[in-house]
Coordinates of C-alpha atoms in Angstrom, one line a residue:
X1 CA -36.2 27.2 42.8
X2 CA -36.9 23.8 41.5
X3 CA -37.0 25.0 37.9
X4 CA -33.7 26.8 38.4
X5 CA -32.1 23.6 39.7
X6 CA -33.2 21.7 36.7
X7 CA -31.9 24.2 34.2
X8 CA -28.3 24.3 35.6
X9 CA -27.6 20.6 35.2
X10 CA -29.0 20.7 31.7
X11 CA -26.8 23.5 30.7
X12 CA -23.8 21.8 32.2
X13 CA -24.5 18.6 30.3
X14 CA -24.8 20.6 27.1
X15 CA -21.4 22.3 27.6
X16 CA -19.9 18.9 28.5
X17 CA -21.2 17.1 25.4
X18 CA -20.4 19.8 22.9
X19 CA -17.2 19.2 21.0
X20 CA -14.6 16.5 21.2
X21 CA -12.4 16.0 24.2
X22 CA -8.9 17.4 23.8
X23 CA -7.2 14.0 24.2
X24 CA -9.5 12.5 21.5
X25 CA -8.6 15.3 19.1
X26 CA -4.9 14.8 19.8
X27 CA -5.1 11.1 19.2
X28 CA -7.1 11.6 15.9
X29 CA -4.4 14.1 14.7
X30 CA -1.7 11.5 15.4
X31 CA -3.6 8.9 13.4
X32 CA -4.0 11.2 10.5
X33 CA -0.2 12.0 10.5
X34 CA 0.6 8.3 10.7
X35 CA -1.9 7.6 7.9
X36 CA -0.2 10.2 5.7
X37 CA 3.3 8.8 6.5
X38 CA 2.2 5.3 5.6
X39 CA 0.8 6.5 2.3
X40 CA 4.1 8.3 1.5
X41 CA 5.9 5.0 2.2
X42 CA 3.5 3.2 -0.1
X43 CA 4.2 5.7 -2.9
X44 CA 8.0 5.4 -2.4
X45 CA 8.1 1.6 -2.3
X46 CA 5.7 1.2 -5.2
X47 CA 7.6 3.7 -7.4
X48 CA 11.1 2.2 -6.6
X49 CA 9.7 -1.3 -7.3
X50 CA 8.4 -0.2 -10.7
X51 CA 11.8 1.5 -11.6
X52 CA 13.8 -1.6 -10.5
X53 CA 11.6 -4.0 -12.5
X54 CA 11.5 -1.7 -15.6
X55 CA 15.3 -1.5 -15.6
X56 CA 15.8 -5.3 -15.2
X57 CA 16.8 -5.8 -18.9
X58 CA 19.9 -8.0 -19.4
X59 CA 21.5 -9.3 -22.6
X60 CA 23.6 -12.4 -22.9
X61 CA 25.5 -13.7 -25.9
X62 CA 24.7 -17.3 -26.5
X63 CA 27.1 -19.5 -28.6
X64 CA 25.1 -21.8 -30.9
X65 CA 28.0 -23.0 -33.1
X66 CA 31.7 -22.2 -33.3
X67 CA 31.8 -18.7 -34.7
X68 CA 28.0 -18.2 -34.4
X69 CA 26.6 -16.3 -31.5
X70 CA 23.2 -14.9 -30.8
X71 CA 22.3 -12.1 -28.3
X72 CA 19.4 -13.2 -26.1
X73 CA 17.6 -10.5 -24.0
X74 CA 15.7 -11.0 -20.7
X75 CA 13.3 -8.3 -19.8
X76 CA 10.2 -7.9 -17.7
X77 CA 7.7 -7.5 -20.5
X78 CA 8.4 -11.0 -21.8
X79 CA 6.3 -12.3 -18.9
X80 CA 2.6 -11.5 -18.4
X81 CA 3.0 -11.9 -14.7
X82 CA 5.7 -9.2 -14.6
X83 CA 3.6 -6.9 -16.8
X84 CA 0.6 -7.4 -14.4
X85 CA 3.1 -6.7 -11.5
X86 CA 4.2 -3.4 -13.0
X87 CA 0.6 -2.4 -13.8
X88 CA -0.7 -3.2 -10.3
X89 CA 2.1 -1.2 -8.7
X90 CA 1.5 1.7 -11.1
X91 CA -2.1 1.8 -9.8
X92 CA -0.9 1.7 -6.2
X93 CA 1.5 4.5 -6.9
X94 CA -1.2 6.7 -8.4
X95 CA -3.6 5.8 -5.7
X96 CA -1.1 6.7 -2.9
X97 CA -0.5 10.2 -4.5
X98 CA -4.3 10.9 -4.4
X99 CA -4.9 9.6 -0.9
X100 CA -1.8 11.2 0.7
X101 CA -3.1 14.6 -0.6
X102 CA -6.5 13.9 0.8
X103 CA -5.0 12.6 4.1
X104 CA -2.9 15.8 4.5
X105 CA -5.8 18.0 3.7
X106 CA -7.9 16.2 6.3
X107 CA -5.2 16.5 8.9
X108 CA -5.0 20.3 8.3
X109 CA -8.7 20.8 8.5
X110 CA -9.8 22.0 11.9
X111 CA -12.8 20.4 13.7
X112 CA -13.7 18.3 10.6
X113 CA -15.1 14.7 10.9
X114 CA -12.9 12.4 8.9
X115 CA -14.9 9.2 9.6
X116 CA -16.3 9.1 6.1
X117 CA -12.9 9.6 4.6
X118 CA -11.4 6.8 6.6
X119 CA -14.3 4.5 5.6
X120 CA -13.7 5.1 1.9
X121 CA -9.9 4.7 2.5
X122 CA -10.5 1.4 4.1
X123 CA -12.6 0.1 1.2
X124 CA -10.1 1.1 -1.5
X125 CA -7.1 0.1 0.6
X126 CA -8.6 -3.5 0.9
X127 CA -9.2 -3.6 -2.8
X128 CA -5.7 -2.4 -3.6
X129 CA -4.2 -4.7 -1.1
X130 CA -5.8 -7.7 -2.9
X131 CA -4.5 -6.4 -6.3
X132 CA -0.9 -5.7 -5.1
X133 CA -0.7 -9.0 -3.1
X134 CA -1.9 -11.1 -6.1
X135 CA 0.6 -9.3 -8.4
X136 CA 3.4 -9.9 -6.0
X137 CA 2.4 -13.6 -5.7
X138 CA 2.3 -14.0 -9.5
X139 CA 5.7 -12.4 -10.0
X140 CA 7.1 -14.4 -7.1
X141 CA 6.0 -17.6 -8.7
X142 CA 7.6 -16.8 -12.0
X143 CA 10.8 -15.6 -10.3
X144 CA 11.0 -18.9 -8.3
X145 CA 10.8 -20.9 -11.5
X146 CA 13.5 -18.7 -13.0
X147 CA 15.7 -19.4 -9.9
X148 CA 15.0 -23.1 -9.4
X149 CA 13.5 -24.3 -12.6
X150 CA 11.0 -27.2 -12.8
X151 CA 12.3 -30.6 -13.7
X152 CA 8.8 -32.1 -14.1
X153 CA 7.8 -29.7 -16.9
X154 CA 11.3 -29.2 -18.3
X155 CA 11.5 -25.5 -17.4
X156 CA 15.2 -24.6 -17.0
X157 CA 16.4 -22.1 -14.5
X158 CA 17.8 -18.9 -15.9
X159 CA 19.1 -17.0 -12.9
X160 CA 22.4 -18.8 -13.2
X161 CA 22.8 -17.0 -16.6
X162 CA 20.8 -13.8 -16.1
X163 CA 22.0 -12.9 -12.6
X164 CA 21.5 -9.1 -12.9
X165 CA 18.0 -9.6 -14.3
X166 CA 17.0 -11.9 -11.4
X167 CA 18.5 -9.6 -8.8
X168 CA 16.4 -6.7 -10.1
X169 CA 13.3 -8.9 -10.1
X170 CA 13.9 -10.1 -6.5
X171 CA 14.5 -6.6 -5.2
X172 CA 11.3 -5.4 -6.9
X173 CA 9.3 -8.2 -5.3
X174 CA 10.7 -7.4 -1.9
X175 CA 9.7 -3.8 -2.3
X176 CA 6.2 -4.9 -3.4
X177 CA 5.9 -7.0 -0.3
X178 CA 6.7 -3.9 1.8
X179 CA 3.9 -2.1 -0.2
X180 CA 1.5 -4.9 0.7
X181 CA 2.4 -4.7 4.4
X182 CA 2.0 -1.0 4.3
X183 CA -1.5 -1.3 2.8
X184 CA -2.4 -3.9 5.4
X185 CA -1.3 -1.4 8.1
X186 CA -3.4 1.3 6.5
X187 CA -6.5 -1.0 6.6
X188 CA -5.9 -1.8 10.3
X189 CA -5.4 1.9 11.0
X190 CA -8.7 2.9 9.3
X191 CA -10.6 0.2 11.1
X192 CA -9.1 1.3 14.5
X193 CA -10.0 5.0 13.8
X194 CA -13.6 4.0 12.9
X195 CA -13.9 1.7 15.9
X196 CA -12.7 4.5 18.2
X197 CA -15.3 6.9 16.6
X198 CA -18.1 4.4 17.0
X199 CA -17.3 3.6 20.7
X200 CA -17.3 7.3 21.5
X201 CA -21.0 7.7 20.6

């Protein structure tokens, strides 16, 4: 009788510990859907920012002497900071395509453990966040000089002449800021999912 009593609780504990609770599976599924949505947002903002910056070309005709005019072009590839900006967002755009596919596949997989995937996502998201944030800061510094100039170094402002060019640059930088915030949210989400996974054990 005593042996029978010891077997029953053991079997009950085994049944109870096997598998994940339904509420945990439901919350994990919500996190994966939110992760995929954020990565789609990252792709959209990065792609639009690249297009807006690449189409920021503007030409103005400058009069040097009476009857002598010279066309002067302002475009993004004249500044190393803007080139770095476009390159960084291009990497973010490609990265978001790869990770959104992996995130969708992980959300469709039944009973799979996505802890390792979230760990790798977190590492690469942090790396890309640093790249995109630094590119946004560099482009923002150049854009500010174009808007305000710098009297100490003799750098004249150009946005009073190239208004359309500066508007494109400003819009692209704002979109890049949204991309940076999206990456930050992705990092927080991965940390939270891993934390929930660790505390369950």
